[in-house]
Amino acid sequence: MFFTGDASTRKRVDLGGRSSKESDRQVLLEQARLDRKRRLVHRQQTSAAIKIQKCFRGMKDVKMARTEVRQQFHVTYGDRGEKAD
């Protein structure tokens, strides 16, 4: 009895010592790790942007409040404080 099949159609055997389930598990774990890291970086960037926005909004509010206080001072005491009696 002779072998008549084509040798190239035979299933290849991975000699790496790992099963396909184990390699699939490793790929899935690595993908989950990368996704987690990407979400962490995105969360950190968002947090930093919010802090910067708070700072600039606070500066803008202080500037507006300073203008209002100055106007109130001018109404109460005059432009150069001549009503300070």
mmCIF file of N, CA and C in Angstrom:
data_model
loop_
_atom_site.group_PDB
_atom_site.id
_atom_site.type_symbol
_atom_site.label_atom_id
_atom_site.label_comp_id
_atom_site.label_asym_id
_atom_site.label_seq_id
_atom_site.Cartn_x
_atom_site.Cartn_y
_atom_site.Cartn_z
ATOM 1 N N MET A 1 0.843 -1.169 0.000
ATOM 2 C CA MET A 1 0.000 0.000 0.000
ATOM 3 C C MET A 1 0.889 1.233 0.000
ATOM 4 N N PHE A 2 0.647 2.107 -0.965
ATOM 5 C CA PHE A 2 1.456 3.320 -1.122
ATOM 6 C C PHE A 2 0.658 4.547 -0.675
ATOM 7 N N PHE A 3 1.392 5.552 -0.233
ATOM 8 C CA PHE A 3 0.767 6.830 0.134
ATOM 9 C C PHE A 3 0.488 7.603 -1.141
ATOM 10 N N THR A 4 -0.771 7.969 -1.365
ATOM 11 C CA THR A 4 -1.129 8.667 -2.590
ATOM 12 C C THR A 4 -1.567 10.109 -2.353
ATOM 13 N N GLY A 5 -1.681 10.541 -1.081
ATOM 14 C CA GLY A 5 -2.148 11.896 -0.788
ATOM 15 C C GLY A 5 -1.042 12.920 -0.966
ATOM 16 N N ASP A 6 -1.435 14.148 -1.081
ATOM 17 C CA ASP A 6 -0.482 15.248 -1.219
ATOM 18 C C ASP A 6 0.010 15.629 0.168
ATOM 19 N N ALA A 7 1.298 15.721 0.345
ATOM 20 C CA ALA A 7 1.884 16.008 1.652
ATOM 21 C C ALA A 7 1.589 17.450 2.096
ATOM 22 N N SER A 8 1.367 18.361 1.144
ATOM 23 C CA SER A 8 1.152 19.757 1.502
ATOM 24 C C SER A 8 -0.230 19.994 2.107
ATOM 25 N N THR A 9 -1.161 19.059 1.969
ATOM 26 C CA THR A 9 -2.500 19.248 2.517
ATOM 27 C C THR A 9 -2.601 18.736 3.943
ATOM 28 N N ARG A 10 -1.554 18.150 4.433
ATOM 29 C CA ARG A 10 -1.604 17.641 5.803
ATOM 30 C C ARG A 10 -1.574 18.793 6.796
ATOM 31 N N LYS A 11 -2.183 18.565 7.922
ATOM 32 C CA LYS A 11 -2.247 19.597 8.947
ATOM 33 C C LYS A 11 -0.854 19.827 9.531
ATOM 34 N N ARG A 12 -0.470 21.081 9.625
ATOM 35 C CA ARG A 12 0.834 21.423 10.189
ATOM 36 C C ARG A 12 0.761 21.336 11.707
ATOM 37 N N VAL A 13 1.807 20.871 12.298
ATOM 38 C CA VAL A 13 1.863 20.729 13.748
ATOM 39 C C VAL A 13 2.774 21.811 14.294
ATOM 40 N N ASP A 14 2.252 22.598 15.249
ATOM 41 C CA ASP A 14 3.048 23.628 15.891
ATOM 42 C C ASP A 14 3.901 22.962 16.961
ATOM 43 N N LEU A 15 5.196 23.054 16.827
ATOM 44 C CA LEU A 15 6.097 22.402 17.767
ATOM 45 C C LEU A 15 6.546 23.352 18.878
ATOM 46 N N GLY A 16 5.803 24.451 19.061
ATOM 47 C CA GLY A 16 6.176 25.424 20.079
ATOM 48 C C GLY A 16 5.855 24.980 21.492
ATOM 49 N N GLY A 17 5.105 23.933 21.654
ATOM 50 C CA GLY A 17 4.804 23.435 22.971
ATOM 51 C C GLY A 17 3.539 24.021 23.573
ATOM 52 N N ARG A 18 2.890 24.928 22.888
ATOM 53 C CA ARG A 18 1.669 25.536 23.409
ATOM 54 C C ARG A 18 0.490 25.124 22.542
ATOM 55 N N SER A 19 -0.644 25.012 23.200
ATOM 56 C CA SER A 19 -1.848 24.687 22.445
ATOM 57 C C SER A 19 -2.413 25.968 21.840
ATOM 58 N N SER A 20 -3.315 25.808 20.897
ATOM 59 C CA SER A 20 -3.919 26.987 20.267
ATOM 60 C C SER A 20 -4.780 27.738 21.269
ATOM 61 N N LYS A 21 -5.408 27.025 22.202
ATOM 62 C CA LYS A 21 -6.206 27.686 23.226
ATOM 63 C C LYS A 21 -5.329 28.580 24.096
ATOM 64 N N GLU A 22 -4.159 28.081 24.423
ATOM 65 C CA GLU A 22 -3.261 28.861 25.271
ATOM 66 C C GLU A 22 -2.745 30.095 24.542
ATOM 67 N N SER A 23 -2.421 29.948 23.259
ATOM 68 C CA SER A 23 -1.952 31.113 22.506
ATOM 69 C C SER A 23 -3.088 32.110 22.298
ATOM 70 N N ASP A 24 -4.308 31.619 22.085
ATOM 71 C CA ASP A 24 -5.459 32.517 21.977
ATOM 72 C C ASP A 24 -5.670 33.269 23.288
ATOM 73 N N ARG A 25 -5.474 32.584 24.389
ATOM 74 C CA ARG A 25 -5.617 33.210 25.705
ATOM 75 C C ARG A 25 -4.568 34.301 25.881
ATOM 76 N N GLN A 26 -3.341 34.034 25.468
ATOM 77 C CA GLN A 26 -2.271 35.030 25.575
ATOM 78 C C GLN A 26 -2.579 36.256 24.723
ATOM 79 N N VAL A 27 -3.085 36.025 23.516
ATOM 80 C CA VAL A 27 -3.432 37.139 22.629
ATOM 81 C C VAL A 27 -4.553 37.968 23.251
ATOM 82 N N LEU A 28 -5.550 37.293 23.796
ATOM 83 C CA LEU A 28 -6.674 37.992 24.418
ATOM 84 C C LEU A 28 -6.226 38.791 25.640
ATOM 85 N N LEU A 29 -5.365 38.212 26.466
ATOM 86 C CA LEU A 29 -4.855 38.924 27.641
ATOM 87 C C LEU A 29 -4.037 40.137 27.233
ATOM 88 N N GLU A 30 -3.226 39.988 26.212
ATOM 89 C CA GLU A 30 -2.413 41.120 25.752
ATOM 90 C C GLU A 30 -3.303 42.233 25.187
ATOM 91 N N GLN A 31 -4.329 41.860 24.458
ATOM 92 C CA GLN A 31 -5.252 42.855 23.922
ATOM 93 C C GLN A 31 -5.985 43.571 25.055
ATOM 94 N N ALA A 32 -6.405 42.830 26.066
ATOM 95 C CA ALA A 32 -7.081 43.447 27.213
ATOM 96 C C ALA A 32 -6.132 44.386 27.951
ATOM 97 N N ARG A 33 -4.879 43.991 28.071
ATOM 98 C CA ARG A 33 -3.875 44.824 28.743
ATOM 99 C C ARG A 33 -3.659 46.128 27.969
ATOM 100 N N LEU A 34 -3.574 46.039 26.652
ATOM 101 C CA LEU A 34 -3.395 47.237 25.830
ATOM 102 C C LEU A 34 -4.619 48.153 25.899
ATOM 103 N N ASP A 35 -5.811 47.560 25.875
ATOM 104 C CA ASP A 35 -7.040 48.361 25.992
ATOM 105 C C ASP A 35 -7.086 49.078 27.335
ATOM 106 N N ARG A 36 -6.719 48.377 28.395
ATOM 107 C CA ARG A 36 -6.716 48.977 29.729
ATOM 108 C C ARG A 36 -5.725 50.131 29.803
ATOM 109 N N LYS A 37 -4.557 49.942 29.215
ATOM 110 C CA LYS A 37 -3.547 50.998 29.218
ATOM 111 C C LYS A 37 -4.024 52.201 28.404
ATOM 112 N N ARG A 38 -4.662 51.952 27.257
ATOM 113 C CA ARG A 38 -5.171 53.046 26.433
ATOM 114 C C ARG A 38 -6.247 53.835 27.174
ATOM 115 N N ARG A 39 -7.140 53.123 27.886
ATOM 116 C CA ARG A 39 -8.171 53.810 28.667
ATOM 117 C C ARG A 39 -7.559 54.631 29.791
ATOM 118 N N LEU A 40 -6.518 54.114 30.435
ATOM 119 C CA LEU A 40 -5.842 54.852 31.504
ATOM 120 C C LEU A 40 -5.217 56.131 30.977
ATOM 121 N N VAL A 41 -4.541 56.051 29.840
ATOM 122 C CA VAL A 41 -3.916 57.237 29.245
ATOM 123 C C VAL A 41 -4.987 58.258 28.871
ATOM 124 N N HIS A 42 -6.088 57.785 28.296
ATOM 125 C CA HIS A 42 -7.175 58.691 27.917
ATOM 126 C C HIS A 42 -7.763 59.364 29.158
ATOM 127 N N ARG A 43 -7.936 58.594 30.235
ATOM 128 C CA ARG A 43 -8.476 59.145 31.480
ATOM 129 C C ARG A 43 -7.532 60.202 32.051
ATOM 130 N N GLN A 44 -6.230 59.947 32.015
ATOM 131 C CA GLN A 44 -5.257 60.911 32.517
ATOM 132 C C GLN A 44 -5.249 62.186 31.681
ATOM 133 N N GLN A 45 -5.331 62.049 30.371
ATOM 134 C CA GLN A 45 -5.360 63.233 29.504
ATOM 135 C C GLN A 45 -6.612 64.057 29.753
ATOM 136 N N THR A 46 -7.749 63.389 29.922
ATOM 137 C CA THR A 46 -8.993 64.101 30.191
ATOM 138 C C THR A 46 -8.917 64.836 31.518
ATOM 139 N N SER A 47 -8.369 64.175 32.520
ATOM 140 C CA SER A 47 -8.231 64.805 33.831
ATOM 141 C C SER A 47 -7.327 66.028 33.768
ATOM 142 N N ALA A 48 -6.224 65.925 33.050
ATOM 143 C CA ALA A 48 -5.304 67.053 32.915
ATOM 144 C C ALA A 48 -5.979 68.208 32.176
ATOM 145 N N ALA A 49 -6.737 67.902 31.140
ATOM 146 C CA ALA A 49 -7.426 68.950 30.380
ATOM 147 C C ALA A 49 -8.456 69.658 31.249
ATOM 148 N N ILE A 50 -9.162 68.912 32.086
ATOM 149 C CA ILE A 50 -10.160 69.516 32.971
ATOM 150 C C ILE A 50 -9.488 70.441 33.981
ATOM 151 N N LYS A 51 -8.342 70.029 34.515
ATOM 152 C CA LYS A 51 -7.619 70.883 35.469
ATOM 153 C C LYS A 51 -7.161 72.177 34.804
ATOM 154 N N ILE A 52 -6.671 72.084 33.590
ATOM 155 C CA ILE A 52 -6.224 73.281 32.864
ATOM 156 C C ILE A 52 -7.414 74.200 32.595
ATOM 157 N N GLN A 53 -8.546 73.621 32.184
ATOM 158 C CA GLN A 53 -9.738 74.427 31.924
ATOM 159 C C GLN A 53 -10.225 75.122 33.198
ATOM 160 N N LYS A 54 -10.181 74.403 34.333
ATOM 161 C CA LYS A 54 -10.584 75.009 35.603
ATOM 162 C C LYS A 54 -9.704 76.201 35.928
ATOM 163 N N CYS A 55 -8.412 76.062 35.711
ATOM 164 C CA CYS A 55 -7.471 77.139 35.994
ATOM 165 C C CYS A 55 -7.789 78.370 35.151
ATOM 166 N N PHE A 56 -7.961 78.189 33.865
ATOM 167 C CA PHE A 56 -8.231 79.324 32.984
ATOM 168 C C PHE A 56 -9.589 79.950 33.271
ATOM 169 N N ARG A 57 -10.593 79.115 33.556
ATOM 170 C CA ARG A 57 -11.913 79.667 33.895
ATOM 171 C C ARG A 57 -11.847 80.441 35.197
ATOM 172 N N GLY A 58 -11.092 79.925 36.170
ATOM 173 C CA GLY A 58 -10.923 80.634 37.436
ATOM 174 C C GLY A 58 -10.243 81.974 37.237
ATOM 175 N N MET A 59 -9.203 82.005 36.395
ATOM 176 C CA MET A 59 -8.514 83.268 36.116
ATOM 177 C C MET A 59 -9.461 84.261 35.463
ATOM 178 N N LYS A 60 -10.300 83.764 34.560
ATOM 179 C CA LYS A 60 -11.260 84.637 33.884
ATOM 180 C C LYS A 60 -12.275 85.184 34.886
ATOM 181 N N ASP A 61 -12.743 84.334 35.804
ATOM 182 C CA ASP A 61 -13.702 84.780 36.819
ATOM 183 C C ASP A 61 -13.080 85.811 37.752
ATOM 184 N N VAL A 62 -11.814 85.595 38.129
ATOM 185 C CA VAL A 62 -11.124 86.555 38.992
ATOM 186 C C VAL A 62 -10.992 87.896 38.273
ATOM 187 N N LYS A 63 -10.668 87.855 37.008
ATOM 188 C CA LYS A 63 -10.534 89.097 36.237
ATOM 189 C C LYS A 63 -11.862 89.852 36.201
ATOM 190 N N MET A 64 -12.965 89.125 35.977
ATOM 191 C CA MET A 64 -14.280 89.770 35.951
ATOM 192 C C MET A 64 -14.639 90.320 37.330
ATOM 193 N N ALA A 65 -14.360 89.565 38.386
ATOM 194 C CA ALA A 65 -14.674 90.024 39.735
ATOM 195 C C ALA A 65 -13.839 91.249 40.086
ATOM 196 N N ARG A 66 -12.589 91.274 39.685
ATOM 197 C CA ARG A 66 -11.719 92.416 39.954
ATOM 198 C C ARG A 66 -12.282 93.670 39.283
ATOM 199 N N THR A 67 -12.765 93.522 38.054
ATOM 200 C CA THR A 67 -13.361 94.649 37.338
ATOM 201 C C THR A 67 -14.597 95.164 38.067
ATOM 202 N N GLU A 68 -15.455 94.239 38.534
ATOM 203 C CA GLU A 68 -16.664 94.647 39.257
ATOM 204 C C GLU A 68 -16.320 95.345 40.558
ATOM 205 N N VAL A 69 -15.333 94.843 41.296
ATOM 206 C CA VAL A 69 -14.926 95.460 42.559
ATOM 207 C C VAL A 69 -14.353 96.846 42.297
ATOM 208 N N ARG A 70 -13.566 96.969 41.250
ATOM 209 C CA ARG A 70 -12.987 98.277 40.904
ATOM 210 C C ARG A 70 -14.094 99.278 40.552
ATOM 211 N N GLN A 71 -15.085 98.844 39.800
ATOM 212 C CA GLN A 71 -16.199 99.730 39.451
ATOM 213 C C GLN A 71 -16.964 100.152 40.704
ATOM 214 N N GLN A 72 -17.194 99.201 41.605
ATOM 215 C CA GLN A 72 -17.890 99.518 42.855
ATOM 216 C C GLN A 72 -17.074 100.507 43.688
ATOM 217 N N PHE A 73 -15.759 100.345 43.699
ATOM 218 C CA PHE A 73 -14.890 101.275 44.430
ATOM 219 C C PHE A 73 -15.008 102.673 43.845
ATOM 220 N N HIS A 74 -14.989 102.766 42.520
ATOM 221 C CA HIS A 74 -15.094 104.078 41.871
ATOM 222 C C HIS A 74 -16.433 104.730 42.167
ATOM 223 N N VAL A 75 -17.494 103.943 42.215
ATOM 224 C CA VAL A 75 -18.811 104.492 42.539
ATOM 225 C C VAL A 75 -18.825 104.994 43.980
ATOM 226 N N THR A 76 -18.225 104.217 44.889
ATOM 227 C CA THR A 76 -18.267 104.562 46.306
ATOM 228 C C THR A 76 -17.302 105.685 46.660
ATOM 229 N N TYR A 77 -16.059 105.592 46.220
ATOM 230 C CA TYR A 77 -15.016 106.513 46.664
ATOM 231 C C TYR A 77 -14.528 107.467 45.586
ATOM 232 N N GLY A 78 -15.024 107.408 44.394
ATOM 233 C CA GLY A 78 -14.570 108.267 43.315
ATOM 234 C C GLY A 78 -13.395 107.637 42.585
ATOM 235 N N ASP A 79 -12.992 108.277 41.481
ATOM 236 C CA ASP A 79 -11.926 107.702 40.657
ATOM 237 C C ASP A 79 -10.585 107.673 41.387
ATOM 238 N N ARG A 80 -10.313 108.707 42.204
ATOM 239 C CA ARG A 80 -9.012 108.756 42.879
ATOM 240 C C ARG A 80 -9.163 108.733 44.399
ATOM 241 N N GLY A 81 -10.303 108.287 44.864
ATOM 242 C CA GLY A 81 -10.521 108.179 46.310
ATOM 243 C C GLY A 81 -10.846 109.501 46.959
ATOM 244 N N GLU A 82 -11.335 110.493 46.195
ATOM 245 C CA GLU A 82 -11.614 111.804 46.765
ATOM 246 C C GLU A 82 -12.863 111.823 47.646
ATOM 247 N N LYS A 83 -13.694 110.778 47.579
ATOM 248 C CA LYS A 83 -14.891 110.689 48.422
ATOM 249 C C LYS A 83 -14.633 109.846 49.678
ATOM 250 N N ALA A 84 -13.423 109.707 50.079
ATOM 251 C CA ALA A 84 -13.062 108.807 51.176
ATOM 252 C C ALA A 84 -13.406 109.363 52.550
ATOM 253 N N ASP A 85 -14.104 110.499 52.601
ATOM 254 C CA ASP A 85 -14.445 111.097 53.894
ATOM 255 C C ASP A 85 -15.234 110.077 54.656
#
